[in-house]
Coordinates of C-alpha atoms in Angstrom, one line a residue:
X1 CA 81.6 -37.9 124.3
X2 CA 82.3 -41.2 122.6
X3 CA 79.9 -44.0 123.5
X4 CA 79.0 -47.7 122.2
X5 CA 76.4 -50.6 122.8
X6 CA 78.2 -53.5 124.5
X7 CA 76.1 -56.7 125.4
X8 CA 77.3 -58.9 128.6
X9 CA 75.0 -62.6 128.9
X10 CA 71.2 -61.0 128.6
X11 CA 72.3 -57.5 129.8
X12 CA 72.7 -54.8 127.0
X13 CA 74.3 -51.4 128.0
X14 CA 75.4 -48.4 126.7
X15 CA 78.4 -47.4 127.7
X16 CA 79.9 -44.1 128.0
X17 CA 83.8 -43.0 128.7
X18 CA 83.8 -40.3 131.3
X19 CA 87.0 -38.2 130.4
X20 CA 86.1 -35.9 132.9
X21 CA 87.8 -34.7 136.0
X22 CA 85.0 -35.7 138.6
X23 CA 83.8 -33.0 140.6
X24 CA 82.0 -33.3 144.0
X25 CA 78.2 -31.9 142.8
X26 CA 79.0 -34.4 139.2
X27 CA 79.6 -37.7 142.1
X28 CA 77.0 -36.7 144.2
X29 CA 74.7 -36.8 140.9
X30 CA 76.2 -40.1 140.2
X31 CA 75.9 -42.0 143.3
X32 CA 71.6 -40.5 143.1
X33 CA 71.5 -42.1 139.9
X34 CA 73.5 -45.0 140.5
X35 CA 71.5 -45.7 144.1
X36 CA 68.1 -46.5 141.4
X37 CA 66.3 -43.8 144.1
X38 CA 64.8 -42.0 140.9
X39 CA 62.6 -44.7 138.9
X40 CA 62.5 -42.7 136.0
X41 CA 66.1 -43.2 135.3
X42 CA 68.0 -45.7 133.5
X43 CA 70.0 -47.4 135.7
X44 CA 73.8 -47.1 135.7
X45 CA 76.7 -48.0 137.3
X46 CA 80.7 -46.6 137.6
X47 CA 83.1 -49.0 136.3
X48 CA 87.1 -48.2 135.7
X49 CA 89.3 -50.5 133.3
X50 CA 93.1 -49.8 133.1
X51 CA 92.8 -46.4 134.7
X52 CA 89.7 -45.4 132.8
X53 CA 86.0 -44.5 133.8
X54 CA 83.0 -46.0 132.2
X55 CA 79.2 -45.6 132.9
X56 CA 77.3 -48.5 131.9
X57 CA 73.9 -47.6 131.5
X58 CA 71.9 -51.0 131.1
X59 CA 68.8 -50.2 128.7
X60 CA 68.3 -54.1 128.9
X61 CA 65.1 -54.7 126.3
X62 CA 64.2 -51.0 126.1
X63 CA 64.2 -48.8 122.9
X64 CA 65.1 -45.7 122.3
X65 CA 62.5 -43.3 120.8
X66 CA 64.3 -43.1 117.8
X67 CA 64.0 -47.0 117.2
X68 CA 60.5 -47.1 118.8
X69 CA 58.9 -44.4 116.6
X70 CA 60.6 -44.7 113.3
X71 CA 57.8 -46.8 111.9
X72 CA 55.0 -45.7 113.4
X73 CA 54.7 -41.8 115.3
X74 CA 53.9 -41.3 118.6
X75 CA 50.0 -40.3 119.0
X76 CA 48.7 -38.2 121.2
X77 CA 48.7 -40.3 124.1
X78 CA 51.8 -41.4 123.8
X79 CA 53.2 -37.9 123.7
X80 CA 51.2 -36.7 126.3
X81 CA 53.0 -39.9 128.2
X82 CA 56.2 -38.9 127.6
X83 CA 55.5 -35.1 128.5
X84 CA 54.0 -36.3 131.4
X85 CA 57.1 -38.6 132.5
X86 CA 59.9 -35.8 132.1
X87 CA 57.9 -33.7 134.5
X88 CA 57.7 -36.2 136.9
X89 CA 61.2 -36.8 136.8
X90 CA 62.1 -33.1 137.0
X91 CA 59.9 -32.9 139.9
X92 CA 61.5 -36.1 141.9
X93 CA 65.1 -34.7 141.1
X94 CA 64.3 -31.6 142.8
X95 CA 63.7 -33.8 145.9
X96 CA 67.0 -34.5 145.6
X97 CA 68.4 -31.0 144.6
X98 CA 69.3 -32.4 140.7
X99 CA 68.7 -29.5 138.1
X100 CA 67.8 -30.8 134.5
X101 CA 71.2 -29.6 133.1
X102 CA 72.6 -33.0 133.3
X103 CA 69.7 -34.7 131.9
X104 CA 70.3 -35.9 127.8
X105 CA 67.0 -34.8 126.4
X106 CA 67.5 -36.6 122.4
X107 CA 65.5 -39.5 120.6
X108 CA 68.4 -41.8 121.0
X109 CA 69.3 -41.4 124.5
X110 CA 65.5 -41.2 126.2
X111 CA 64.0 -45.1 126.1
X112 CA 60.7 -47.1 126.3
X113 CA 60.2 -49.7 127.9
X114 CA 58.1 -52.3 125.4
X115 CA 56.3 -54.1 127.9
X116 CA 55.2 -51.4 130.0
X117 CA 55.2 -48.0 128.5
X118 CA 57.5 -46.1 130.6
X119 CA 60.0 -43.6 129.5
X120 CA 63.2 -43.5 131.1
X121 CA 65.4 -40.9 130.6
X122 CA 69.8 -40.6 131.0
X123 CA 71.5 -38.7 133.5
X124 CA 75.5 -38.0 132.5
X125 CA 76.7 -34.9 134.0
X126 CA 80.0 -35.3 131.5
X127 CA 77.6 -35.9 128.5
X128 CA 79.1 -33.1 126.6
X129 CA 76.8 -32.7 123.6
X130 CA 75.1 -29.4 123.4
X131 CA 71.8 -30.4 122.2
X132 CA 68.9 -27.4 124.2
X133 CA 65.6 -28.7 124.9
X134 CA 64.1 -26.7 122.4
X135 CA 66.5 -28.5 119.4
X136 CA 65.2 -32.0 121.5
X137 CA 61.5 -30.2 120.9
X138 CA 62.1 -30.0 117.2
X139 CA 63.4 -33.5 116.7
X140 CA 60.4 -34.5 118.5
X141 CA 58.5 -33.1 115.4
X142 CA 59.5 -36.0 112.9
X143 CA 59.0 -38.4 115.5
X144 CA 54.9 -37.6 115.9
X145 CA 52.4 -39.6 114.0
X146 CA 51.7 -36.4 111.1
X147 CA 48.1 -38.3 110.5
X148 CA 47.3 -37.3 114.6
X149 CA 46.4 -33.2 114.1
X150 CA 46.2 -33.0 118.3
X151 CA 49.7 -35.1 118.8
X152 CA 51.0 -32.0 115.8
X153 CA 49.5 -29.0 117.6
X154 CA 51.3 -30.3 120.9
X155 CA 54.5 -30.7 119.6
X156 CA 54.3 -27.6 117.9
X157 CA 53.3 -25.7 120.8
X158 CA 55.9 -27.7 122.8
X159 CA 58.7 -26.1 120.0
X160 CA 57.1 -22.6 121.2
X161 CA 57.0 -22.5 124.6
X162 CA 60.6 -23.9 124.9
X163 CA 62.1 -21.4 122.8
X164 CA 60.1 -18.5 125.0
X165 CA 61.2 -20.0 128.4
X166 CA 64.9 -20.2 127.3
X167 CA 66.2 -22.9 129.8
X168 CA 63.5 -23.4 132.1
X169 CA 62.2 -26.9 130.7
X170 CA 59.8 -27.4 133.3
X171 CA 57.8 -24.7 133.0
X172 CA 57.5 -25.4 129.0
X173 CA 56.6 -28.9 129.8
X174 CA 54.1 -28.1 132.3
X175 CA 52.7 -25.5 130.1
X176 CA 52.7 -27.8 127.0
X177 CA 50.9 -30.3 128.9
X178 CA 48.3 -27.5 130.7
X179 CA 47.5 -26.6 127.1
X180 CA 46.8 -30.1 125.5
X181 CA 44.6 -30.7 129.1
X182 CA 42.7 -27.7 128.7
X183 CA 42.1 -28.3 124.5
X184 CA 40.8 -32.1 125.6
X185 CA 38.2 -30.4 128.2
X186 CA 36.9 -27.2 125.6
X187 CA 36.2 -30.2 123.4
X188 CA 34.8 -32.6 125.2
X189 CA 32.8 -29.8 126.5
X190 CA 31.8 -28.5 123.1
X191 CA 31.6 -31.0 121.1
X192 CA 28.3 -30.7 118.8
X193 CA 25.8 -33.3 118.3
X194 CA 27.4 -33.7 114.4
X195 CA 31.2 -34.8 115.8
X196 CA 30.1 -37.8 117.8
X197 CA 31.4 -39.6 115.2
X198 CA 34.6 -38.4 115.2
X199 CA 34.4 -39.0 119.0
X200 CA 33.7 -42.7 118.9
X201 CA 29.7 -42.3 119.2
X202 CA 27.9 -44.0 116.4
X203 CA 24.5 -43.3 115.8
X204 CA 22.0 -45.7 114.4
X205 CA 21.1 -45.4 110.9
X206 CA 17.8 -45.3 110.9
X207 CA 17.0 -46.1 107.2
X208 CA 19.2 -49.3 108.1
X209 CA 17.4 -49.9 111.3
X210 CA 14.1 -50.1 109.2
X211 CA 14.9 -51.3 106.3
X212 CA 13.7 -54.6 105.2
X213 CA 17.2 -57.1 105.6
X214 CA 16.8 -56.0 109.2
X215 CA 13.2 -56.9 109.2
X216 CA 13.8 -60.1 108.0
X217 CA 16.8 -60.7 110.2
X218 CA 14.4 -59.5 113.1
X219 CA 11.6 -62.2 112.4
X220 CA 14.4 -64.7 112.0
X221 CA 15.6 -64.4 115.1
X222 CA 12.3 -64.1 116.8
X223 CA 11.3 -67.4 114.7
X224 CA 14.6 -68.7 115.9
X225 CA 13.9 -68.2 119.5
X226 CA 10.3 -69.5 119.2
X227 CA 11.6 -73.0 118.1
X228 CA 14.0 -73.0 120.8
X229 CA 11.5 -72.4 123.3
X230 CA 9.2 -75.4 121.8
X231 CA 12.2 -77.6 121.7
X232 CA 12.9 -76.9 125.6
X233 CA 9.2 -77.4 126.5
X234 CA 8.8 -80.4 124.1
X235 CA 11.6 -82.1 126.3
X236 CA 10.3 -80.7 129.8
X237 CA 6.8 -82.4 128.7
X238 CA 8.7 -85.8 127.5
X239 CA 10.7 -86.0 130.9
X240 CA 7.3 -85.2 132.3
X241 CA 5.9 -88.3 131.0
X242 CA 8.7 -90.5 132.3
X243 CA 8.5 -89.1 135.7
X244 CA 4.8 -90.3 135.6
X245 CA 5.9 -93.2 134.0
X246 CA 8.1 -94.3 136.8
X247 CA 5.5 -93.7 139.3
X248 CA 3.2 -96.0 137.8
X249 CA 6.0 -98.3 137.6
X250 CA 6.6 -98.1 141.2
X251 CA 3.0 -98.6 142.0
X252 CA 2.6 -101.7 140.4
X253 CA 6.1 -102.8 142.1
X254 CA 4.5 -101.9 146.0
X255 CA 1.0 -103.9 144.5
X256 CA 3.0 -107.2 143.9
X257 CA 5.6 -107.3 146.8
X258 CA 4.0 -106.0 149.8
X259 CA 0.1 -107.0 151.0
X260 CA -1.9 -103.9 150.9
X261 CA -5.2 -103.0 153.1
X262 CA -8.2 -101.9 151.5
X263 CA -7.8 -98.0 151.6
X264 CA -4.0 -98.6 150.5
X265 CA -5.3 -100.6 147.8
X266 CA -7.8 -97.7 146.6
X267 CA -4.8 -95.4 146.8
X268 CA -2.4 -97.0 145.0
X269 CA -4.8 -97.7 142.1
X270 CA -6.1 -94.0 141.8
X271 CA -2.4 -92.7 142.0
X272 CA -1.9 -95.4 138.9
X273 CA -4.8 -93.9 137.0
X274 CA -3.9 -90.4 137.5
X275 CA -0.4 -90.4 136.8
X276 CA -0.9 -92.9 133.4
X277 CA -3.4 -90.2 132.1
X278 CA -1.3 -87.4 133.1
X279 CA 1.9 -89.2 131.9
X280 CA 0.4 -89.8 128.3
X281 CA -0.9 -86.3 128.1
X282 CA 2.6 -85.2 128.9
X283 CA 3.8 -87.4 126.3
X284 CA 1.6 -86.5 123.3
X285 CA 2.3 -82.8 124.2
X286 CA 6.2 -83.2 124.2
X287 CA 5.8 -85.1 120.8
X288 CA 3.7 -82.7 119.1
X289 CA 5.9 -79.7 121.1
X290 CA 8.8 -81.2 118.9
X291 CA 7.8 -81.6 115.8
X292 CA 6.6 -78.2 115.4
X293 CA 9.6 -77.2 116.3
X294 CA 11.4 -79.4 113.5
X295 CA 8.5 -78.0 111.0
X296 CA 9.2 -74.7 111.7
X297 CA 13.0 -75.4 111.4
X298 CA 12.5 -77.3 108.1
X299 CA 9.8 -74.4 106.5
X300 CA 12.5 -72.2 107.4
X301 CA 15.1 -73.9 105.4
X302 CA 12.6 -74.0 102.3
X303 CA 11.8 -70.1 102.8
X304 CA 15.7 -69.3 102.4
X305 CA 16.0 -72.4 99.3
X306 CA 13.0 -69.8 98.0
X307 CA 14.5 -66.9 98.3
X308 CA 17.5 -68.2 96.6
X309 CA 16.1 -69.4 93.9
X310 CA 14.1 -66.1 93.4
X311 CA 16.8 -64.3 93.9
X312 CA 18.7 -66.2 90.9
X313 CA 15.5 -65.9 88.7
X314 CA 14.9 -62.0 89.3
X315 CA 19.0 -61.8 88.5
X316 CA 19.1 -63.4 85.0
X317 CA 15.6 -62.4 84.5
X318 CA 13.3 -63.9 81.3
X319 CA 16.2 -63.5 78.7
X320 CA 17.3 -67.2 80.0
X321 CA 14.2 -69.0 80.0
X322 CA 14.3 -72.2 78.6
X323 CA 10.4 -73.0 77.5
X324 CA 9.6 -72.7 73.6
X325 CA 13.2 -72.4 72.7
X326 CA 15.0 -75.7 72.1
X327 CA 18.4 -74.3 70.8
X328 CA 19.2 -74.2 74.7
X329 CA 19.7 -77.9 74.2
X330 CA 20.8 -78.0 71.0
X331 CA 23.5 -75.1 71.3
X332 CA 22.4 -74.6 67.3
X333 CA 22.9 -70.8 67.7
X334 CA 23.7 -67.9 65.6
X335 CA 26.6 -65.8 65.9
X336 CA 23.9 -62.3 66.4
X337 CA 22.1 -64.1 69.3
X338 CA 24.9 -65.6 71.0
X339 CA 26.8 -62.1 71.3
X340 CA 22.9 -61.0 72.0
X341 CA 23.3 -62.8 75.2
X342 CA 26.5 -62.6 76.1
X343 CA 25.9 -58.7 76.0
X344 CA 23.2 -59.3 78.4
X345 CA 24.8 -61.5 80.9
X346 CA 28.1 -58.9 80.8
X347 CA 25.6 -56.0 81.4
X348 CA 24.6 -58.0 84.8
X349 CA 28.1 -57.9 85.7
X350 CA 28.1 -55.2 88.3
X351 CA 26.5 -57.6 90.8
X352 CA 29.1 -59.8 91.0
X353 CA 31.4 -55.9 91.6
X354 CA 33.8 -57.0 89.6
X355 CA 34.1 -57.4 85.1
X356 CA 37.0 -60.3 86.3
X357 CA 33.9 -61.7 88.3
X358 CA 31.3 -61.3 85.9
X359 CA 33.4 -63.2 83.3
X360 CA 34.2 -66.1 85.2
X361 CA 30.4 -66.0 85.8
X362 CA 29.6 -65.6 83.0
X363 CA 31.8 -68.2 80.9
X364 CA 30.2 -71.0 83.0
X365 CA 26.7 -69.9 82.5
X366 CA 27.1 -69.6 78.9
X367 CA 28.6 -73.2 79.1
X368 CA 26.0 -74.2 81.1
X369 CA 23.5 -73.1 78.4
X370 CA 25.4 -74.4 76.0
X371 CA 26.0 -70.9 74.0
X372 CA 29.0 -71.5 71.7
X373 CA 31.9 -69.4 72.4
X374 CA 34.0 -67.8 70.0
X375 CA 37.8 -67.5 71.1
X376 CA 39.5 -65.0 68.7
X377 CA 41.6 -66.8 65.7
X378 CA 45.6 -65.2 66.1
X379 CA 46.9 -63.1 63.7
X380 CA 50.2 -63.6 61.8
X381 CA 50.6 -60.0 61.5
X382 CA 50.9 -59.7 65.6
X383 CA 54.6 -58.6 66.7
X384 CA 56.3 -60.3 69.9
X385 CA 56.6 -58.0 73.0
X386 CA 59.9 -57.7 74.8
X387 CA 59.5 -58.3 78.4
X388 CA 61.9 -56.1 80.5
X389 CA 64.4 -58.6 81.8
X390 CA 63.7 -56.9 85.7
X391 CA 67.4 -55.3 86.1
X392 CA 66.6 -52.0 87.3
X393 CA 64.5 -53.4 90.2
X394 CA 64.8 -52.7 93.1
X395 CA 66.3 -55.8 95.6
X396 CA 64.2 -57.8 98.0
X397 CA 65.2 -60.1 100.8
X398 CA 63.3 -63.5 100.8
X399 CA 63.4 -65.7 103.8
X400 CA 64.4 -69.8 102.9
X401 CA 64.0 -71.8 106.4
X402 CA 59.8 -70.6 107.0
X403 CA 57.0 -72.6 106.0
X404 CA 55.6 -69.6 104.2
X405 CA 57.8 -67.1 102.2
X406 CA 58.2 -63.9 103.7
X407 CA 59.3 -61.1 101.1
X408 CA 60.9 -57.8 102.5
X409 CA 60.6 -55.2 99.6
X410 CA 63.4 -52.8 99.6
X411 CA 61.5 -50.1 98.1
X412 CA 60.5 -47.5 101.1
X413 CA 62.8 -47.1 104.2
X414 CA 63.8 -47.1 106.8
X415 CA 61.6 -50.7 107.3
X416 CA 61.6 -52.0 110.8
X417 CA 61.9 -55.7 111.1
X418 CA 60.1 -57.1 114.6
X419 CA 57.2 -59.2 116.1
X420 CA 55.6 -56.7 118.1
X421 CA 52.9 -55.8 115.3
X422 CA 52.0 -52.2 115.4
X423 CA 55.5 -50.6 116.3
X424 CA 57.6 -52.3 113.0
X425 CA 57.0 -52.3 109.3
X426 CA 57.9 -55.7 108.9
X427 CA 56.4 -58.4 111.5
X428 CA 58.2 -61.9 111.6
X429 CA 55.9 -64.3 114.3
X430 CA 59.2 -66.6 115.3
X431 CA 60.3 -66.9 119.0
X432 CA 63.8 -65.9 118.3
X433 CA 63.0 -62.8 116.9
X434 CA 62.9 -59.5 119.3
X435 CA 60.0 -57.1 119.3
X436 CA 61.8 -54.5 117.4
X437 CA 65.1 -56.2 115.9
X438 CA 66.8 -54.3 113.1
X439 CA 65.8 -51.5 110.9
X440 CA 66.8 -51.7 106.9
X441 CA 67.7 -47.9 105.6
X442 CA 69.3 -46.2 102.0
X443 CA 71.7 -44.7 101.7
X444 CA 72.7 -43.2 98.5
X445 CA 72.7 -46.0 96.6
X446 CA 73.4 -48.7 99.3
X447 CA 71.6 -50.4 101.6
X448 CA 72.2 -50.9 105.7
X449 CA 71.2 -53.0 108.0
X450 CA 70.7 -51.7 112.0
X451 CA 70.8 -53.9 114.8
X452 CA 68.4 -52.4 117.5
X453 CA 70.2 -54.3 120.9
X454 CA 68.1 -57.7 119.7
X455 CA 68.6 -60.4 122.1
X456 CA 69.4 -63.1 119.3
X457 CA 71.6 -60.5 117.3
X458 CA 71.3 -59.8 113.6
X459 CA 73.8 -61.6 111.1
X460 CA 75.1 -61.3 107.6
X461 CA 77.0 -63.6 105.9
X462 CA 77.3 -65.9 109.3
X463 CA 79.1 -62.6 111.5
X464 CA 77.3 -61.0 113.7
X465 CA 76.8 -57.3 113.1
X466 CA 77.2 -55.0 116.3
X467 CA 74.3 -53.2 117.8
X468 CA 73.7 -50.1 116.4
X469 CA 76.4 -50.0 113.9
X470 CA 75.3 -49.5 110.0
X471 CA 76.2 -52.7 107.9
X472 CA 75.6 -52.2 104.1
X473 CA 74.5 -55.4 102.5
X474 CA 74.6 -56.0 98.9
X475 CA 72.7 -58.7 96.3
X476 CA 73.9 -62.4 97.0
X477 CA 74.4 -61.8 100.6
X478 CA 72.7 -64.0 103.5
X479 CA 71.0 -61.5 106.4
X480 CA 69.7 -64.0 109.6
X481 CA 67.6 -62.5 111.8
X482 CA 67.4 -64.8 114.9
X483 CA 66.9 -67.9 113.4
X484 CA 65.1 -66.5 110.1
X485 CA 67.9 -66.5 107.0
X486 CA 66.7 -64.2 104.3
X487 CA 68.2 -63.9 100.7
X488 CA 68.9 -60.6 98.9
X489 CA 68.1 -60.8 95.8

């Protein structure tokens, strides 16, 4: 059965040409589908031009397992997702007396939604393609992620069990699923002390948990936490003082605008007394509160200044020292002492993990102590290399209208071009790009270009290339991806 991709406004669809005579069990199929009552389907819809059938089956933004995988393979969950949804849509057909015979079971014609997850799966009673479940089982073996060992053993186990039940797929599914539910309980279940690692427990390690960095990272946050706590209760005490500060204020403001008697005038002065003394007691407290706070912040800062400069004075040791020796200054060295030291300095260069590192390092400390250095003289005798002029390399496609250059290597394939990170090779953040776009493959000698049903469509050389049709594109030409242009060169 012939079909093609056709794309109508934001609506993409695959379309299929029923040739059939249609029979009454093939309509009643088709008017279940078509009705939507089976969420696990794509939808579809009847539609005759000049005399002809079509089914348009609208896969809108979905992508078909093929597409979706060919980057990165299915895990374990994933598989287990997609087992999982067949046998749910078995079991809601046989509500509505549907075998699975007219159900296409093949990577290109079961999709995924992007945003969700799902799986939906194609019912065409005419498909005529004679693809058995167990062939769909063995495709599904270059689709799994080969790095997953439990996504492998299902699949495999998958290929047996449909190839012992014959046709009966929902009994190999159900199987295939029982089997990968009942591995996941044995291990859960016996999993020794040893694998908790490899079960997302991490142990502490103990020699880190003692050792002294987190000591010292320890006692500086407890020292950190201290100061905070003075700084809080140096303020509390200063705020305090203005409280009792405000009282005597409005003491003195009651004394001199209203006439007091004798015991009010007592009161007023003892409450004066008591909250001055208790206000300037608050006051020197908060003060002193805060600037042990600030020394404790500032003798921290000169404990780490110390241990840097220890640090730099345990790494280049006595070798460097400066007192008796006034060459240092002079740079009035000889040739046997200045590789002496440079021999020295290069011997410390593991510390910096690199010899690149430890050069750079050490070039400026040698300046720094003024040792003379000696850059070789060139040699007349020394032959010109050829540089290979780069023809035999392999093509690349360079984008020209981004702020930063993005370079496509054509050097391992297919490469799938999106912006959903984690289900393309190639990620391109732009708007007008779809989440899986186009996918670049070889073949031979050539190179093709794959347009995945992208909403913003995939061009080269200014024509847009049909979805899901192979275009080969050669050096010189101009691929657009949405709104990205890319070179081939």
């Amino acid at each position: 059965m012939e079909y093609r991709f056709y794309r109508e406004l934001k609506h993409n669809y695959l379309v299929f040409e029923d040739e059939r005579e249609v029979t009454s069990n093939s309509d009643y199929g088709y008017r279940i589908a078509e009705s939507g009552r089976i969420k696990g389907l794509v939808p579809c819809a009847k539609r005759s031009v000049n005399g002809r059938k079509y089914l348009y089956y609208e896969i809108g933004s979905m992508q078909s397992l093929r597409d979706r995988y060919s980057a990165r393979g299915m895990d374990i969950t994933q598989l287990l997702g997609l087992l999982k949804a067949a046998k749910d849509l078995l079991e809601e057909m046989s509500e509505f007396l549907l075998g699975d015979e007219a159900l296409v079971f093949n990577s290109g014609s079961i999709y995924t939604d992007l945003s969700t997850g799902e799986y939906r799966f194609i019912y065409c009673p005419s498909f005529d393609e004679s693809k058995t479940f167990s062939e769909f089982a063995m495709e599904l073996t270059g689709l799994v992620d080969e790095s997953d060992e439990r996504a492998l053993s299902l699949v495999y186990r998958l290929c047996e069990l449909s190839s012992d039940n014959g046709g009966f797929v929902y009994e190999a599914i159900e199987e295939a699923i029982g089997s990968a539910e009942g591995d996941d309980v044995d291990e859960d279940a016996e999993a020794p002390a040893e694998e908790n690692a490899q079960q997302g427990v991490v142990l502490p390690d103990t020699d880190e948990l003692f050792s002294d960095s987190s000591l010292e990272k320890e006692d500086e946050e407890e020292g950190r936490k201290k100061r905070a706590k003075q700084r809080l209760g140096g303020k509390l005490q200063l705020l305090l003082s203005l409280l009792f500060a405000a009282v005597v204020g409005a003491m003195v403001y009651i004394r001199m605008n209203y006439r007091l008697s004798s015991e009010e005038n007592m009161l007023s002065i003892g409450v004066m007394l008591i909250s001055a003394v208790t206000g300037a007691f608050a006051l020197i407290s908060g003060i002193k509160e805060m600037k042990s706070a600030w020394r404790g912040k500032d003798e921290g800062r000169s404990e780490d200044k110390d241990k840097a400069k220890v640090s730099e004075d345990d790494f280049w040791g006595d070798d460097f020292s400066d007192e008796g020796d006034s060459s240092f200054h002079n740079g009035d060295f000889a040739e046997a002492k200045s590789t002496y030291y440079r021999d020295v300095i290069n011997g410390y260069g593991e510390r910096f993990g690199s010899r690149e590192g430890a050069s750079k390092r050490n070039t400026g400390v040698i300046r720094k102590r003024n040792i003379p250095l000696k850059s070789p003289e060139p040699s007349a005798d020394l032959e010109t290399v050829v540089l290979d002029d780069g023809g035999n390399a392999e093509p690349a496609l360079f984008s020209r209208n981004l702020d930063k250059t993005i370079r496509i290597a054509l050097d391992k394939f297919p490469i799938t071009i999106g912006k959903m990170d984690g289900c393309v090779d190639t990620v391109i953040k732009d708007e007008s790009v779809s989440r899986i776009h186009c996918r670049i493959e070889k073949e031979g000698e050539r190179f093709s270009i794959l347009d995945l049903g992208s909403t913003n469509g995939t061009y080269r050389n200014g024509l847009r290339i049909p979805a899901q049709q192979r275009t080969f594109i050669e050096e010189g030409d101009e691929i657009r991806i949405g709104r990205v242009c890319f070179d081939c060169r």
